[in-house]
Short mmCIF file of C-alpha atoms in Angstrom, two decimals:
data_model
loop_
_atom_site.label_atom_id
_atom_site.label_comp_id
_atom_site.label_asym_id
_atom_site.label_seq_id
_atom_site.Cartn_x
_atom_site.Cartn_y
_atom_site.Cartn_z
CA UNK W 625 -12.30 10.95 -6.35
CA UNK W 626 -8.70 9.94 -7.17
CA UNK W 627 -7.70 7.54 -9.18
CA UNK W 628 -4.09 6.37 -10.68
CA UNK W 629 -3.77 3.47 -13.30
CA UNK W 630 -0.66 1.63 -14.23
CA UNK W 631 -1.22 0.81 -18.14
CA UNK W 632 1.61 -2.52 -17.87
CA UNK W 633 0.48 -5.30 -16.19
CA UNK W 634 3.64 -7.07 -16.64
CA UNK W 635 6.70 -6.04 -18.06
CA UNK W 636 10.25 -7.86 -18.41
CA UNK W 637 13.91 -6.22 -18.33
CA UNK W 638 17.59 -7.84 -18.71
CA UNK W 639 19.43 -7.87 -15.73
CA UNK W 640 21.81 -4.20 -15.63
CA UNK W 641 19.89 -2.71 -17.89
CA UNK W 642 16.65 0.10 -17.52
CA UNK W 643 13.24 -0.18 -17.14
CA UNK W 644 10.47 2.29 -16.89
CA UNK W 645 7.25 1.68 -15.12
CA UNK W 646 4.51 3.91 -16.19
CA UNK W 647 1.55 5.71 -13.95
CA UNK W 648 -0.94 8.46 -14.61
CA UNK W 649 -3.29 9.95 -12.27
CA UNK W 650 -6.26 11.59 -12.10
CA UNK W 651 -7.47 14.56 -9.16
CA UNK W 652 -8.51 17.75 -8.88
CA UNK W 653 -6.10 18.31 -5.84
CA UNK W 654 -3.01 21.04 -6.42
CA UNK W 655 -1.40 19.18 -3.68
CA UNK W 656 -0.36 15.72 -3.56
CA UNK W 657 1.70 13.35 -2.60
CA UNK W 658 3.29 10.40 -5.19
CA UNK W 659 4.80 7.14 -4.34
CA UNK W 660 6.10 3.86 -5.85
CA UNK W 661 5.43 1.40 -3.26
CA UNK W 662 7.76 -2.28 -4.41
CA UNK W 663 5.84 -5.71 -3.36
CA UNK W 664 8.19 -8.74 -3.60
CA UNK W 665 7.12 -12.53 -3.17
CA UNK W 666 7.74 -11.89 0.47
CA UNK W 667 4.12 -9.80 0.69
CA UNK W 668 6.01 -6.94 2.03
CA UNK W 669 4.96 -3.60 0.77
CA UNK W 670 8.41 -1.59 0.52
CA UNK W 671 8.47 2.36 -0.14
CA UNK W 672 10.46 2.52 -3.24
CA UNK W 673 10.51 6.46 -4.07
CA UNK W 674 8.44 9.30 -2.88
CA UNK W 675 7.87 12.73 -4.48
CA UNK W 676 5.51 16.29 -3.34
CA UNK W 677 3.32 17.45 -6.04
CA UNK W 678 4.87 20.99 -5.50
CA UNK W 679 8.32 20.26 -6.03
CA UNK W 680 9.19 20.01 -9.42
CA UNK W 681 12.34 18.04 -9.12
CA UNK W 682 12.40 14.77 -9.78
CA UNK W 683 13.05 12.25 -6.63
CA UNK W 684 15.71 10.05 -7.07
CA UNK W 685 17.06 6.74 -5.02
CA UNK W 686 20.02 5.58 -5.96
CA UNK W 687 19.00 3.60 -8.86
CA UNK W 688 15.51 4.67 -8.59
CA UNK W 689 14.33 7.99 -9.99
CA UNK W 690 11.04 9.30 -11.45
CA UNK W 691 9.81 11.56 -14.59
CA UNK W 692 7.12 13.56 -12.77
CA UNK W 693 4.91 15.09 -15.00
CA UNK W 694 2.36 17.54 -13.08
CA UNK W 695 0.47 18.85 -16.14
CA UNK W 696 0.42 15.54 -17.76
CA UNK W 697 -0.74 13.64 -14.53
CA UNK W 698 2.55 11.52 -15.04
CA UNK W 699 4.76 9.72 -12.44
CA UNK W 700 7.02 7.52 -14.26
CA UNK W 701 9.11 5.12 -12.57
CA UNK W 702 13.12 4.42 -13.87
CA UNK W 703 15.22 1.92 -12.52
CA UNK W 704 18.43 1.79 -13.76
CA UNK W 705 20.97 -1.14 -13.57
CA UNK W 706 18.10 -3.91 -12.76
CA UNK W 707 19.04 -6.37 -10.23
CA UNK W 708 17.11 -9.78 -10.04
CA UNK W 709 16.06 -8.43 -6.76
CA UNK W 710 14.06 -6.04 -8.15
CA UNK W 711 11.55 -8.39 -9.62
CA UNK W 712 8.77 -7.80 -7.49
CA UNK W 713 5.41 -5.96 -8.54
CA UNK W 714 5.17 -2.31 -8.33
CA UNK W 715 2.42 0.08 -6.97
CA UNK W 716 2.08 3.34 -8.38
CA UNK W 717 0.36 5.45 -5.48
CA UNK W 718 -1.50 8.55 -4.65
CA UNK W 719 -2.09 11.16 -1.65
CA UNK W 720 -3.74 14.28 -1.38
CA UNK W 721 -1.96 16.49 0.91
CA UNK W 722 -5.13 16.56 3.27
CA UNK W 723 -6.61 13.22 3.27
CA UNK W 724 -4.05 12.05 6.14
CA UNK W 725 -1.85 9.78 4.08
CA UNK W 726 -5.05 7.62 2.72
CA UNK W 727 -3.62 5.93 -0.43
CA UNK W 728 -5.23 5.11 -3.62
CA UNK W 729 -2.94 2.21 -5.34
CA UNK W 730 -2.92 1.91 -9.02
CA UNK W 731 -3.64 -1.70 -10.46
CA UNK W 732 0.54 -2.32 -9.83
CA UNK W 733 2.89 -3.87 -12.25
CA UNK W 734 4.37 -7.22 -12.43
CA UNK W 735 8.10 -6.63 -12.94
CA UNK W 736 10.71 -9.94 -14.22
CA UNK W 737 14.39 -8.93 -14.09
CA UNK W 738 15.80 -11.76 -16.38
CA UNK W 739 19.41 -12.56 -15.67
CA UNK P 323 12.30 3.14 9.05
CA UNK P 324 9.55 2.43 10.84
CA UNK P 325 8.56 -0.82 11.32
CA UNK P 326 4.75 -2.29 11.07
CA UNK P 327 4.08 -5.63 12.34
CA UNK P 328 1.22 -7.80 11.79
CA UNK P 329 0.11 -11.72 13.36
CA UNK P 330 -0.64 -14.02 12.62
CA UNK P 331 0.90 -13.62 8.85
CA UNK P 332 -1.26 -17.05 7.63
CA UNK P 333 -4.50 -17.82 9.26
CA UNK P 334 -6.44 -21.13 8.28
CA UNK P 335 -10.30 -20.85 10.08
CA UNK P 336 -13.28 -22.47 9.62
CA UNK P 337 -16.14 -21.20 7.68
CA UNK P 338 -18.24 -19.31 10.54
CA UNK P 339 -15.28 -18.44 12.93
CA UNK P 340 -13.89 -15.54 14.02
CA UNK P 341 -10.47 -14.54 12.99
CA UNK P 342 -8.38 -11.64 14.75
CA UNK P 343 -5.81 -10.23 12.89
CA UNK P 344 -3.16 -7.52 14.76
CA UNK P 345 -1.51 -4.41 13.78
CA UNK P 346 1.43 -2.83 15.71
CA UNK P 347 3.69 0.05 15.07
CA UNK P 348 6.84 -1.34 17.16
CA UNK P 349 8.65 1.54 17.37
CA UNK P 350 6.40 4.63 16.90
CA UNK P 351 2.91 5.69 17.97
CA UNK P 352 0.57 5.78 15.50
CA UNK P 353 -2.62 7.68 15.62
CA UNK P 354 -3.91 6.76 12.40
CA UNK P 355 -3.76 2.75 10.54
CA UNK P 356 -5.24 1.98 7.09
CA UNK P 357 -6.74 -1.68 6.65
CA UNK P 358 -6.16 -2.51 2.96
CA UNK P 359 -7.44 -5.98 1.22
CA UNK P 360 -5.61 -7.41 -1.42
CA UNK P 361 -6.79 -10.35 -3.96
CA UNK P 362 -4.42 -12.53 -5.68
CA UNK P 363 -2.61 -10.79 -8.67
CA UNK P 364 -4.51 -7.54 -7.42
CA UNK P 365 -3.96 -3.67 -6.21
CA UNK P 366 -4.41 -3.12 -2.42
CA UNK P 367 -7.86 -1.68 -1.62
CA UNK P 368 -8.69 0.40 0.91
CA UNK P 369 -11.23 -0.97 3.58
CA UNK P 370 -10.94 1.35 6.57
CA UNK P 371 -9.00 3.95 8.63
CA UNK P 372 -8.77 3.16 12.35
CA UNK P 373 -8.45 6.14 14.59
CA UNK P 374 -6.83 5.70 17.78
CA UNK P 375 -9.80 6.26 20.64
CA UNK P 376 -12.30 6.77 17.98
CA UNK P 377 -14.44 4.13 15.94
CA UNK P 378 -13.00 3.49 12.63
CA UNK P 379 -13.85 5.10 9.42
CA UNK P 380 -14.92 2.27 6.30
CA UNK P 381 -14.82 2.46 3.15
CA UNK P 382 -17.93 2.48 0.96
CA UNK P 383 -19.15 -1.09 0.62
CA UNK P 384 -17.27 -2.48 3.27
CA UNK P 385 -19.72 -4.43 6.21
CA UNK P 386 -18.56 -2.88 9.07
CA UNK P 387 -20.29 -5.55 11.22
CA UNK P 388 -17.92 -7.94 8.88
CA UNK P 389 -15.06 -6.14 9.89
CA UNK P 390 -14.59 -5.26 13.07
CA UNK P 391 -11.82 -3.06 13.69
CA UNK P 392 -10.56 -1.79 16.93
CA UNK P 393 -7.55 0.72 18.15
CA UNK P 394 -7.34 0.50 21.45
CA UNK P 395 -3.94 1.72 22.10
CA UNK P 396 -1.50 3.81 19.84
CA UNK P 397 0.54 1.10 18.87
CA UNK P 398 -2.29 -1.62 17.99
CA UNK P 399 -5.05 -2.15 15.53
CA UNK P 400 -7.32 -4.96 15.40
CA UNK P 401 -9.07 -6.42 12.28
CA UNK P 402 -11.75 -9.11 12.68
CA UNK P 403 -13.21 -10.64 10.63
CA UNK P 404 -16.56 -12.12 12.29
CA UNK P 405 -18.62 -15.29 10.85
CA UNK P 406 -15.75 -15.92 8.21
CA UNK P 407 -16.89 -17.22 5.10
CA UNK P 408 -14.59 -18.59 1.79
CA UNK P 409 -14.52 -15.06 0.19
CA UNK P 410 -13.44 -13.49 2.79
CA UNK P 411 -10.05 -15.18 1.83
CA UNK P 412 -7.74 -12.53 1.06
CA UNK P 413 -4.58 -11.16 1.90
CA UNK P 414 -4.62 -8.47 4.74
CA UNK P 415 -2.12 -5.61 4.92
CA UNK P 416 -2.53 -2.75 7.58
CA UNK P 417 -0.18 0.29 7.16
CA UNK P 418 0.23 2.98 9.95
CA UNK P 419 1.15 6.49 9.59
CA UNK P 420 4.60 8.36 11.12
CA UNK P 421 4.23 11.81 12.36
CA UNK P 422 1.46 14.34 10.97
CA UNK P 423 -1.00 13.67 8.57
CA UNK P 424 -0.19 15.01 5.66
CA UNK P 425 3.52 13.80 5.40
CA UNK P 426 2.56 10.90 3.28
CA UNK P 427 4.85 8.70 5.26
CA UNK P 428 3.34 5.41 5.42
CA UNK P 429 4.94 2.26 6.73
CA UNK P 430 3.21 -1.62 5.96
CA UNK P 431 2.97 -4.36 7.98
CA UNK P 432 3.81 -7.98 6.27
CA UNK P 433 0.56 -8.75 5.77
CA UNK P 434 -2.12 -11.79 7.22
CA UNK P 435 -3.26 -14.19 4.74
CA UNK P 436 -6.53 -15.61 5.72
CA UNK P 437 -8.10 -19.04 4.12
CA UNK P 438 -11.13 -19.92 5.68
CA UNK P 439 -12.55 -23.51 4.31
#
């Protein structure tokens, strides 16, 4: 069994400056899929970043980009130049490559851009 | 992307009613659609996978007589929730998957919140 935990509950950041979101992971699988889902007031679960266990560069979106970290089980979350509307709680989440995109979420983090 | 949409987004039932909730993938089939439950301030938890044509898949401790899920067609999944009772209360998010399994593309609906009294 998988399963990912997201150590910050809550965490604050000023607006235009950077925040990291921490996840670690546990499996047995070589390969994996790794995704930072965003959940806003709104309810509605948006894909923020997505990165493949067996590429070892880091994904990036635009302000978005993660510290991937196969041997450590780490999948670090930056975001760079915070906007207030990226206050929203994040889900760290996990794939293996053959359980047909069935997602284990972490416990997600409750992010506060402060302006 | 693709786009996931559920109804009724807020459902307010009786205790000992049925409540339907829909899943459709608007612009894409979908063969496969997760059923995840979510409590206030919580992660999303897997309840089931619903297979297109085949009876759905639950997760372990999930009543599947509770939940009654149904894909009929490869753009819809059903969710109901039969003989509703106050904890069943919950926010309700299906997801459905684009293209082949293993892609890890996943798209969400909005969500149904359901309040039964």
């Amino acid at each position: 069994a998988q399963t990912v935990t997201q150590s910050q509950p809550e965490m604050s950041v000023q607006e235009a400056e950077t925040v990291t979101l921490s996840c670690t992971y546990d499996t047995s699988e070589n390969n994996y899929y790794l995704f930072w889902y965003k959940q806003p007031p709104s309810r509605q679960m948006i894909l923020v970043i997505r990165q493949e266990a067996y590429k070892q560069q880091n994904a990036t979106e635009n302000r978005f980009s993660v510290n991937f970290q196969k041997a450590a089980k780490s999948f670090s979350l930056k975001i760079s130049d915070s906007q207030l509307g990226d206050t929203a709680m994040y889900f760290c989440a996990f794939t293996p490559h053959n359980a047909g995109n069935m997602l284990t979420f972490g416990g997600g983090t409750r992010l506060m851009v402060k302006p | 992307g693709a786009v996931v949409s559920q109804h009724p987004s807020w459902v307010i039932c009786k205790s000992g009613t049925s409540v339907k909730i829909e899943c459709r993938s608007l612009d894409f089939q979908a063969t496969t659609m997760f059923w995840y439950r979510q409590f206030p301030k919580q992660s999303l938890m897997l309840m089931a996978t619903s297979n297109e044509g085949s009876k759905a898949t639950y997760e372990q401790g999930v009543e599947k007589d509770k939940f009654l899920i149904n894909h009929a067609s490869l753009t819809l999944s059903t969710l109901t929730v039969t003989s509703a009772h106050p904890e069943d209360s919950s926010f309700y998010i299906c997801s459905a998957r684009v293209g082949r399994a293993g892609t890890g593309e996943l798209f969400f609906g909005e969500g149904s919140r359901l309040t039964v009294l």
